[in-house]
Structures are given as structure tokens and as C-alpha cells.
PDB file of C-alpha atoms in Angstrom:
ATOM      1  CA  UNK A 238      62.174  -2.671  -0.180  1.00  0.00           C
ATOM      2  CA  UNK A 239      59.765  -0.505   0.852  1.00  0.00           C
ATOM      3  CA  UNK A 240      58.718   0.442  -2.690  1.00  0.00           C
ATOM      4  CA  UNK A 241      58.180  -3.454  -3.389  1.00  0.00           C
ATOM      5  CA  UNK A 242      55.274  -3.205  -0.316  1.00  0.00           C
ATOM      6  CA  UNK A 243      54.200  -0.193  -0.755  1.00  0.00           C
ATOM      7  CA  UNK A 244      53.272  -1.533  -4.203  1.00  0.00           C
ATOM      8  CA  UNK A 245      51.973  -4.595  -3.627  1.00  0.00           C
ATOM      9  CA  UNK A 246      49.820  -2.751  -0.909  1.00  0.00           C
ATOM     10  CA  UNK A 247      48.276  -0.464  -3.626  1.00  0.00           C
ATOM     11  CA  UNK A 248      47.838  -3.511  -5.998  1.00  0.00           C
ATOM     12  CA  UNK A 249      45.810  -5.183  -3.492  1.00  0.00           C
ATOM     13  CA  UNK A 250      43.987  -2.083  -2.709  1.00  0.00           C
ATOM     14  CA  UNK A 251      42.797  -1.774  -6.387  1.00  0.00           C
ATOM     15  CA  UNK A 252      42.350  -5.585  -6.482  1.00  0.00           C
ATOM     16  CA  UNK A 253      39.818  -5.282  -3.460  1.00  0.00           C
ATOM     17  CA  UNK A 254      38.513  -2.013  -4.683  1.00  0.00           C
ATOM     18  CA  UNK A 255      37.593  -3.906  -8.396  1.00  0.00           C
ATOM     19  CA  UNK A 256      36.239  -6.833  -6.351  1.00  0.00           C
ATOM     20  CA  UNK A 257      33.863  -4.766  -4.428  1.00  0.00           C
ATOM     21  CA  UNK A 258      32.224  -2.635  -7.653  1.00  0.00           C
ATOM     22  CA  UNK A 259      32.019  -6.141  -9.464  1.00  0.00           C
ATOM     23  CA  UNK A 260      30.239  -6.940  -6.095  1.00  0.00           C
ATOM     24  CA  UNK A 261      28.191  -4.324  -6.331  1.00  0.00           C
ATOM     25  CA  UNK A 262      27.031  -4.360 -10.083  1.00  0.00           C
ATOM     26  CA  UNK A 263      25.991  -7.815  -9.632  1.00  0.00           C
ATOM     27  CA  UNK A 264      23.893  -6.875  -6.708  1.00  0.00           C
ATOM     28  CA  UNK A 265      22.335  -3.948  -9.302  1.00  0.00           C
ATOM     29  CA  UNK A 266      21.761  -6.829 -11.430  1.00  0.00           C
ATOM     30  CA  UNK A 267      19.448  -8.567  -9.405  1.00  0.00           C
ATOM     31  CA  UNK A 268      18.061  -6.394  -6.995  1.00  0.00           C
ATOM     32  CA  UNK A 269      14.640  -5.479  -6.640  1.00  0.00           C
ATOM     33  CA  UNK A 270      15.531  -1.972  -5.929  1.00  0.00           C
ATOM     34  CA  UNK A 271      17.150   0.036  -8.417  1.00  0.00           C
ATOM     35  CA  UNK A 272      19.819   2.406  -8.328  1.00  0.00           C
ATOM     36  CA  UNK A 273      20.424   4.985 -10.356  1.00  0.00           C
ATOM     37  CA  UNK A 274      21.650   7.786 -11.404  1.00  0.00           C
ATOM     38  CA  UNK A 275      20.042  11.523 -12.814  1.00  0.00           C
ATOM     39  CA  UNK A 276      21.322  14.402 -14.499  1.00  0.00           C
ATOM     40  CA  UNK A 277      19.758  18.234 -12.860  1.00  0.00           C
ATOM     41  CA  UNK A 278      17.984  18.343 -15.801  1.00  0.00           C
ATOM     42  CA  UNK A 279      16.450  14.893 -15.563  1.00  0.00           C
ATOM     43  CA  UNK A 280      18.706  12.567 -18.201  1.00  0.00           C
ATOM     44  CA  UNK A 281      19.571   9.153 -17.293  1.00  0.00           C
ATOM     45  CA  UNK A 282      23.340   9.241 -16.212  1.00  0.00           C
ATOM     46  CA  UNK A 283      23.725   5.390 -14.981  1.00  0.00           C
ATOM     47  CA  UNK A 284      21.166   2.655 -15.355  1.00  0.00           C
ATOM     48  CA  UNK A 285      21.208  -0.734 -13.785  1.00  0.00           C
ATOM     49  CA  UNK A 286      20.117  -4.170 -15.966  1.00  0.00           C
ATOM     50  CA  UNK A 287      17.210  -4.447 -13.565  1.00  0.00           C
ATOM     51  CA  UNK A 288      15.416  -1.227 -14.985  1.00  0.00           C
ATOM     52  CA  UNK A 289      16.151  -1.749 -19.128  1.00  0.00           C
ATOM     53  CA  UNK A 290      14.532  -5.147 -18.495  1.00  0.00           C
ATOM     54  CA  UNK A 291      11.689  -3.872 -16.945  1.00  0.00           C
ATOM     55  CA  UNK A 292      10.976  -1.146 -19.359  1.00  0.00           C
ATOM     56  CA  UNK A 293      12.429  -3.269 -22.210  1.00  0.00           C
ATOM     57  CA  UNK A 294      14.294  -0.659 -22.820  1.00  0.00           C
ATOM     58  CA  UNK A 295      18.752  -0.929 -23.702  1.00  0.00           C
ATOM     59  CA  UNK A 296      20.918   0.602 -21.791  1.00  0.00           C
ATOM     60  CA  UNK A 297      21.832   3.111 -24.895  1.00  0.00           C
ATOM     61  CA  UNK A 298      18.119   4.097 -25.307  1.00  0.00           C
ATOM     62  CA  UNK A 299      17.657   4.941 -21.992  1.00  0.00           C
ATOM     63  CA  UNK A 300      20.624   6.879 -21.571  1.00  0.00           C
ATOM     64  CA  UNK A 301      19.914   8.542 -24.554  1.00  0.00           C
ATOM     65  CA  UNK A 302      16.562   9.915 -22.954  1.00  0.00           C
ATOM     66  CA  UNK A 303      15.044  11.337 -20.452  1.00  0.00           C
ATOM     67  CA  UNK A 304      13.116  10.923 -17.052  1.00  0.00           C
ATOM     68  CA  UNK A 305       9.886  12.752 -18.711  1.00  0.00           C
ATOM     69  CA  UNK A 306      10.807  10.342 -21.768  1.00  0.00           C
ATOM     70  CA  UNK A 307       9.035   7.401 -19.848  1.00  0.00           C
ATOM     71  CA  UNK A 308       6.895   9.404 -16.687  1.00  0.00           C
ATOM     72  CA  UNK A 309       3.166   9.994 -16.574  1.00  0.00           C
ATOM     73  CA  UNK A 310       2.701  13.403 -17.427  1.00  0.00           C
ATOM     74  CA  UNK A 311       1.079  14.742 -14.298  1.00  0.00           C
ATOM     75  CA  UNK A 312       3.185  12.635 -12.232  1.00  0.00           C
ATOM     76  CA  UNK A 313       6.946  13.782 -13.590  1.00  0.00           C
ATOM     77  CA  UNK A 314       5.140  17.662 -12.749  1.00  0.00           C
ATOM     78  CA  UNK A 315       5.624  16.317  -8.729  1.00  0.00           C
ATOM     79  CA  UNK A 316       8.949  14.617  -9.493  1.00  0.00           C
ATOM     80  CA  UNK A 317      10.773  17.469 -11.761  1.00  0.00           C
ATOM     81  CA  UNK A 318       9.303  20.376  -8.735  1.00  0.00           C
ATOM     82  CA  UNK A 319      10.803  18.177  -5.695  1.00  0.00           C
ATOM     83  CA  UNK A 320      14.377  17.621  -8.163  1.00  0.00           C
ATOM     84  CA  UNK A 321      13.849  21.416  -7.478  1.00  0.00           C
ATOM     85  CA  UNK A 322      13.354  21.422  -3.821  1.00  0.00           C
ATOM     86  CA  UNK A 323      16.433  19.073  -3.426  1.00  0.00           C
ATOM     87  CA  UNK A 324      18.884  20.881  -6.127  1.00  0.00           C
ATOM     88  CA  UNK A 325      18.026  24.322  -4.179  1.00  0.00           C
ATOM     89  CA  UNK A 326      18.738  22.509  -0.858  1.00  0.00           C
ATOM     90  CA  UNK A 327      15.025  23.012   0.437  1.00  0.00           C
ATOM     91  CA  UNK A 328      15.157  18.849   1.168  1.00  0.00           C
ATOM     92  CA  UNK A 329      17.354  16.861   1.761  1.00  0.00           C
ATOM     93  CA  UNK A 330      15.171  13.449  -0.051  1.00  0.00           C
ATOM     94  CA  UNK A 331      11.802  12.880  -1.204  1.00  0.00           C
ATOM     95  CA  UNK A 332      10.057   9.498  -1.901  1.00  0.00           C
ATOM     96  CA  UNK A 333       6.697   9.233  -4.149  1.00  0.00           C
ATOM     97  CA  UNK A 334       5.095   7.194  -6.025  1.00  0.00           C
ATOM     98  CA  UNK A 335       4.569   7.367  -9.496  1.00  0.00           C
ATOM     99  CA  UNK A 336       3.447   5.328 -13.110  1.00  0.00           C
ATOM    100  CA  UNK A 337       6.002   5.158 -16.023  1.00  0.00           C
ATOM    101  CA  UNK A 338       5.873   3.354 -19.264  1.00  0.00           C
ATOM    102  CA  UNK A 339       7.462   0.515 -20.129  1.00  0.00           C
ATOM    103  CA  UNK A 340       8.446   0.803 -24.297  1.00  0.00           C
ATOM    104  CA  UNK A 341       5.003  -1.030 -25.518  1.00  0.00           C
ATOM    105  CA  UNK A 342       2.763   1.695 -23.421  1.00  0.00           C
ATOM    106  CA  UNK A 343       1.949  -0.154 -20.116  1.00  0.00           C
ATOM    107  CA  UNK A 344       2.347   1.997 -17.189  1.00  0.00           C
ATOM    108  CA  UNK A 345       3.987   0.592 -14.201  1.00  0.00           C
ATOM    109  CA  UNK A 346       4.152   1.939 -10.299  1.00  0.00           C
ATOM    110  CA  UNK A 347       7.232   2.528  -8.831  1.00  0.00           C
ATOM    111  CA  UNK A 348       8.333   4.001  -5.742  1.00  0.00           C
ATOM    112  CA  UNK A 349      10.503   7.069  -6.256  1.00  0.00           C
ATOM    113  CA  UNK A 350      13.653   8.013  -3.554  1.00  0.00           C
ATOM    114  CA  UNK A 351      15.668  10.561  -4.093  1.00  0.00           C
ATOM    115  CA  UNK A 352      18.539  12.478  -2.400  1.00  0.00           C
ATOM    116  CA  UNK A 353      21.372  15.386  -4.102  1.00  0.00           C
ATOM    117  CA  UNK A 354      25.141  14.383  -4.806  1.00  0.00           C
ATOM    118  CA  UNK A 355      27.362  17.131  -4.155  1.00  0.00           C
ATOM    119  CA  UNK A 356      30.687  17.435  -4.792  1.00  0.00           C
ATOM    120  CA  UNK A 357      33.509  18.589  -1.638  1.00  0.00           C
ATOM    121  CA  UNK A 358      32.472  22.098  -2.478  1.00  0.00           C
ATOM    122  CA  UNK A 359      28.580  21.056  -1.815  1.00  0.00           C
ATOM    123  CA  UNK A 360      28.367  21.581  -5.072  1.00  0.00           C
ATOM    124  CA  UNK A 361      25.486  20.119  -6.776  1.00  0.00           C
ATOM    125  CA  UNK A 362      26.339  17.353  -9.422  1.00  0.00           C
ATOM    126  CA  UNK A 363      23.185  14.564  -9.856  1.00  0.00           C
ATOM    127  CA  UNK A 364      21.029  12.734  -8.462  1.00  0.00           C
ATOM    128  CA  UNK A 365      20.795   9.302  -7.225  1.00  0.00           C
ATOM    129  CA  UNK A 366      17.234   7.742  -7.362  1.00  0.00           C
ATOM    130  CA  UNK A 367      16.404   4.522  -6.213  1.00  0.00           C
ATOM    131  CA  UNK A 368      12.905   2.812  -8.047  1.00  0.00           C
ATOM    132  CA  UNK A 369      11.241   0.180  -6.733  1.00  0.00           C
ATOM    133  CA  UNK A 370       8.240  -1.604  -8.904  1.00  0.00           C
ATOM    134  CA  UNK A 371       5.458  -1.917  -6.698  1.00  0.00           C
ATOM    135  CA  UNK A 372       2.434  -2.381  -9.240  1.00  0.00           C
ATOM    136  CA  UNK A 373       1.239  -5.688  -8.074  1.00  0.00           C
ATOM    137  CA  UNK A 374       1.009  -3.776  -4.728  1.00  0.00           C
ATOM    138  CA  UNK A 375      -1.187  -0.818  -6.353  1.00  0.00           C
ATOM    139  CA  UNK A 376      -3.077  -3.532  -8.072  1.00  0.00           C
ATOM    140  CA  UNK A 377      -3.689  -5.264  -4.876  1.00  0.00           C
ATOM    141  CA  UNK A 378      -5.101  -2.018  -3.166  1.00  0.00           C
ATOM    142  CA  UNK A 379      -6.941  -1.199  -6.010  1.00  0.00           C
ATOM    143  CA  UNK A 380      -8.867  -4.943  -6.266  1.00  0.00           C
ATOM    144  CA  UNK A 381      -9.690  -4.143  -2.048  1.00  0.00           C
ATOM    145  CA  UNK A 382     -10.992  -0.347  -2.783  1.00  0.00           C
ATOM    146  CA  UNK A 383     -13.131  -2.015  -5.326  1.00  0.00           C
ATOM    147  CA  UNK A 384     -14.323  -4.355  -3.569  1.00  0.00           C
ATOM    148  CA  UNK A 385     -15.030  -2.264  -0.701  1.00  0.00           C
ATOM    149  CA  UNK A 386     -16.866  -0.535  -2.903  1.00  0.00           C
ATOM    150  CA  UNK A 387     -18.780  -3.381  -3.524  1.00  0.00           C
ATOM    151  CA  UNK A 388     -19.169  -4.425  -0.545  1.00  0.00           C
ATOM    152  CA  UNK A 389     -20.898  -0.687   1.023  1.00  0.00           C
ATOM    153  CA  UNK A 390     -23.008  -0.623  -2.058  1.00  0.00           C
ATOM    154  CA  UNK A 391     -24.282  -3.935  -1.095  1.00  0.00           C
ATOM    155  CA  UNK A 392     -24.659  -3.388   3.029  1.00  0.00           C
ATOM    156  CA  UNK A 393     -26.029  -0.031   1.995  1.00  0.00           C
ATOM    157  CA  UNK A 394     -28.851  -1.059  -0.650  1.00  0.00           C
ATOM    158  CA  UNK A 395     -29.751  -4.240   0.926  1.00  0.00           C
ATOM    159  CA  UNK A 396     -33.767  -4.289   1.648  1.00  0.00           C
ATOM    160  CA  UNK A 397     -32.792  -6.585   4.738  1.00  0.00           C
ATOM    161  CA  UNK A 398     -31.966  -5.102   8.075  1.00  0.00           C
ATOM    162  CA  UNK A 399     -27.920  -5.405   8.110  1.00  0.00           C
ATOM    163  CA  UNK A 400     -25.617  -4.629  11.066  1.00  0.00           C
ATOM    164  CA  UNK A 401     -21.683  -4.301  10.931  1.00  0.00           C
ATOM    165  CA  UNK A 402     -20.112  -4.899  14.820  1.00  0.00           C
ATOM    166  CA  UNK A 403     -16.972  -5.663  16.225  1.00  0.00           C
ATOM    167  CA  UNK A 404     -16.687  -9.711  16.365  1.00  0.00           C
ATOM    168  CA  UNK A 405     -14.798  -9.887  19.917  1.00  0.00           C
ATOM    169  CA  UNK A 406     -16.538  -6.631  20.885  1.00  0.00           C
ATOM    170  CA  UNK A 407     -20.054  -6.603  20.111  1.00  0.00           C
ATOM    171  CA  UNK A 408     -19.431  -2.529  18.928  1.00  0.00           C
ATOM    172  CA  UNK A 409     -21.712  -1.717  16.453  1.00  0.00           C
ATOM    173  CA  UNK A 410     -19.438  -0.094  13.489  1.00  0.00           C
ATOM    174  CA  UNK A 411     -22.429   0.318  10.857  1.00  0.00           C
ATOM    175  CA  UNK A 412     -25.413  -0.698   9.855  1.00  0.00           C
ATOM    176  CA  UNK A 413     -27.768   0.212   6.966  1.00  0.00           C
ATOM    177  CA  UNK A 414     -31.106   2.396   6.363  1.00  0.00           C
ATOM    178  CA  UNK A 415     -33.726  -0.887   7.121  1.00  0.00           C
ATOM    179  CA  UNK A 416     -31.608  -1.984  10.103  1.00  0.00           C
ATOM    180  CA  UNK A 417     -32.556   1.967  11.814  1.00  0.00           C
ATOM    181  CA  UNK A 418     -36.010   1.758   9.906  1.00  0.00           C
ATOM    182  CA  UNK A 419     -37.057  -1.984  11.760  1.00  0.00           C
ATOM    183  CA  UNK A 420     -35.063  -1.140  14.846  1.00  0.00           C
ATOM    184  CA  UNK A 421     -36.871   2.648  15.890  1.00  0.00           C
ATOM    185  CA  UNK A 422     -33.386   3.477  16.486  1.00  0.00           C
ATOM    186  CA  UNK A 423     -31.536   6.842  14.826  1.00  0.00           C
ATOM    187  CA  UNK A 424     -28.092   6.764  13.898  1.00  0.00           C
ATOM    188  CA  UNK A 425     -26.257   7.676  16.592  1.00  0.00           C
ATOM    189  CA  UNK A 426     -27.787   6.086  18.778  1.00  0.00           C
ATOM    190  CA  UNK A 427     -26.396   2.695  17.461  1.00  0.00           C
ATOM    191  CA  UNK A 428     -22.813   3.196  16.499  1.00  0.00           C
ATOM    192  CA  UNK A 429     -20.129   3.236  19.142  1.00  0.00           C
ATOM    193  CA  UNK A 430     -22.222   1.087  21.705  1.00  0.00           C
ATOM    194  CA  UNK A 431     -23.063  -2.726  21.673  1.00  0.00           C
ATOM    195  CA  UNK A 432     -25.789  -4.794  21.620  1.00  0.00           C
ATOM    196  CA  UNK A 433     -25.705  -5.220  25.387  1.00  0.00           C
ATOM    197  CA  UNK A 434     -25.548  -1.555  25.917  1.00  0.00           C
ATOM    198  CA  UNK A 435     -28.601  -1.164  23.877  1.00  0.00           C
ATOM    199  CA  UNK A 436     -30.509  -3.780  25.053  1.00  0.00           C
ATOM    200  CA  UNK A 437     -31.589  -5.152  21.692  1.00  0.00           C
ATOM    201  CA  UNK A 438     -31.664  -8.994  22.760  1.00  0.00           C
ATOM    202  CA  UNK A 439     -35.116 -10.457  24.495  1.00  0.00           C
ATOM    203  CA  UNK A 440     -32.932 -13.652  25.109  1.00  0.00           C
ATOM    204  CA  UNK A 441     -29.137 -12.586  25.289  1.00  0.00           C
ATOM    205  CA  UNK A 442     -28.407 -15.868  25.720  1.00  0.00           C
ATOM    206  CA  UNK A 443     -30.096 -16.029  22.000  1.00  0.00           C
ATOM    207  CA  UNK A 444     -27.086 -14.224  21.157  1.00  0.00           C
ATOM    208  CA  UNK A 445     -24.801 -15.503  23.014  1.00  0.00           C
ATOM    209  CA  UNK A 446     -25.323 -19.004  21.396  1.00  0.00           C
ATOM    210  CA  UNK A 447     -24.847 -17.625  17.828  1.00  0.00           C
ATOM    211  CA  UNK A 448     -21.812 -16.038  18.271  1.00  0.00           C
ATOM    212  CA  UNK A 449     -20.601 -19.393  19.886  1.00  0.00           C
ATOM    213  CA  UNK A 450     -21.477 -20.989  16.792  1.00  0.00           C
ATOM    214  CA  UNK A 451     -19.529 -18.293  14.636  1.00  0.00           C
ATOM    215  CA  UNK A 452     -16.729 -19.265  16.490  1.00  0.00           C
ATOM    216  CA  UNK A 453     -17.045 -22.596  15.879  1.00  0.00           C
ATOM    217  CA  UNK A 454     -17.542 -22.289  11.810  1.00  0.00           C
ATOM    218  CA  UNK A 455     -16.781 -18.798  11.224  1.00  0.00           C
ATOM    219  CA  UNK A 456     -20.705 -18.301   9.413  1.00  0.00           C
ATOM    220  CA  UNK A 457     -24.501 -19.633  10.257  1.00  0.00           C
ATOM    221  CA  UNK A 458     -27.176 -19.375   8.839  1.00  0.00           C
ATOM    222  CA  UNK A 459     -31.222 -19.104   9.848  1.00  0.00           C
ATOM    223  CA  UNK A 460     -30.823 -18.697  13.265  1.00  0.00           C
ATOM    224  CA  UNK A 461     -33.981 -17.101  15.323  1.00  0.00           C
ATOM    225  CA  UNK A 462     -33.216 -13.965  17.313  1.00  0.00           C
ATOM    226  CA  UNK A 463     -36.100 -12.180  19.491  1.00  0.00           C
ATOM    227  CA  UNK A 464     -34.929  -8.310  19.097  1.00  0.00           C
ATOM    228  CA  UNK A 465     -36.164  -5.156  20.597  1.00  0.00           C
ATOM    229  CA  UNK A 466     -36.742  -2.229  18.992  1.00  0.00           C
ATOM    230  CA  UNK A 467     -36.254   0.845  20.553  1.00  0.00           C
ATOM    231  CA  UNK A 468     -40.095   1.112  21.831  1.00  0.00           C
ATOM    232  CA  UNK A 469     -40.300  -2.400  23.227  1.00  0.00           C
ATOM    233  CA  UNK A 470     -41.818  -3.841  20.829  1.00  0.00           C
ATOM    234  CA  UNK A 471     -40.179  -7.528  19.931  1.00  0.00           C
ATOM    235  CA  UNK A 472     -39.455  -8.669  16.367  1.00  0.00           C
ATOM    236  CA  UNK A 473     -38.303 -11.943  15.589  1.00  0.00           C
ATOM    237  CA  UNK A 474     -35.568 -12.324  13.389  1.00  0.00           C
ATOM    238  CA  UNK A 475     -34.422 -14.966  11.043  1.00  0.00           C
ATOM    239  CA  UNK A 476     -30.292 -14.026  11.412  1.00  0.00           C
ATOM    240  CA  UNK A 477     -27.394 -15.025   9.275  1.00  0.00           C
ATOM    241  CA  UNK A 478     -24.256 -14.220  10.148  1.00  0.00           C
ATOM    242  CA  UNK A 479     -20.475 -14.525   9.444  1.00  0.00           C
ATOM    243  CA  UNK A 480     -17.095 -13.350   9.971  1.00  0.00           C
ATOM    244  CA  UNK A 481     -15.115 -10.822   7.976  1.00  0.00           C
ATOM    245  CA  UNK A 482     -11.679  -9.490   7.966  1.00  0.00           C
ATOM    246  CA  UNK A 483     -11.450  -5.829   7.337  1.00  0.00           C
ATOM    247  CA  UNK A 484      -8.216  -4.033   7.428  1.00  0.00           C
ATOM    248  CA  UNK A 485      -6.631  -6.402  10.197  1.00  0.00           C
ATOM    249  CA  UNK A 486      -9.588  -6.903  12.461  1.00  0.00           C
ATOM    250  CA  UNK A 487     -12.554  -9.625  12.664  1.00  0.00           C
ATOM    251  CA  UNK A 488     -16.075  -7.931  12.492  1.00  0.00           C
ATOM    252  CA  UNK A 489     -20.015  -9.733  12.722  1.00  0.00           C
TER     253      UNK A 489
END
């Protein structure tokens, strides 16, 4: 009876293990994070279906290749150095972003998180590497960078006076050369200060009206403001303004 019960327990444990492994395989087949095993010399030991789909290689093709075969040369040198540090026990893990290439040669950005797997005697066996496709995020970051560069060029080179301030605190973030020439202030006298601190409005109620209109419509066109230069001369400005969301902050 004891042997039969023990055998039944072993069968249940074995079936539970098979079910657990099946669930793990199913999860990895659809997970956005791809779990791989890489040998100490950089060859693929285990790849999930999602990685094969991403790279358009078969599992057999990947298992007969190495990481270096699909990774950007400059990026792989950094990864190779990190693998060496892992193997030598200098670091416990690392994460970095690198470019890999699908079968057609199209670059794909991935986040790489890696650690070392050892045996009971702490002898290195292989690397456990998690990959996540971040191509869309990198593309969005590049578009944002290009957009900001275009904004900066248009801002700085505009022949009309332009300012960038915080919308809620009215504190000057940036001004262009045309504004400096018109106002008579030096850049260091303006940045970080508010219009109230500098006293640049002849009638501050005109500025309050403009900001109230901005709160309602997010932009104002051709609104007259009387501006006081550093030498107390009055300039009548035809002002247009709008609210921008720059890196999570509302700006004017």
C-alpha cells in the first residue's frame, strides 16, 4: 500500500511538473519579454517562438548561430564585454539597449537583461537573457528629438521676439536673440525670473487677460501688450501665444 501511494504521489508530481513546464512554454510563446539561454561563447541554446517570429528565422537557424550573427557590431562588443564581466563574477546582471537584425536586415531595437546561471559549485553554465522589443519606443524617442531640434532652430532663428515660459509660474525658460535685442535685457537677467519680477508690463492687467484667454482656448492671436524695456521705454507688441506640453510641463 505504501509503495502504491508513493508511486501515485510521484505520478501526480510528475504530471504537475509537466503541466507547469507546458504553462511556462505557453506563456513564453506569447510574452512580450523573450526568455533565451546563451552559451558562454555566445551561441543560442534556447530561443522562444516569439524571438523566431520577431527575427523571421526558424528555431533551428537560430540555434545554429550566435548572438554576434544578428547583433550590430558596435553594440555586440559592449554586450560581449558585459558577458565577460558576468562570467568572471564582476557583476551580477546587466541591462542595456542594442540593435539586432531580422533576416531581411531590418534593424530592431531590444532591451537586453542578462544574468549568469551556475551549477551547485558556482561554476558558470550559461547566460539567462531576457529580450524585449523596444523598436516603437526608440522610434518615438527619435521623432521627439527631431521635433525638439526643429523647434529649437525655429525658436532661436525667428526674426520676431519669442519667449518660452512656464505657464503656471510665468518663469522664463528661454528667450531668443530677437527678444534680447528688443528688451535690452541680457539673457542672464531674464532666465529663471518672472515677468512680475522684471516688471516688463506697463499694465499687468493686459497680461492677466491674455493668460486667462489662454486657459480658455489654449491659444491667443494678435493681442496687444505694452512692454517696458530695461531702459523703461514702452514697446507696443502684437502678441500671439499658445500652451505647449513639453516633457510633462505646461509651457507658454
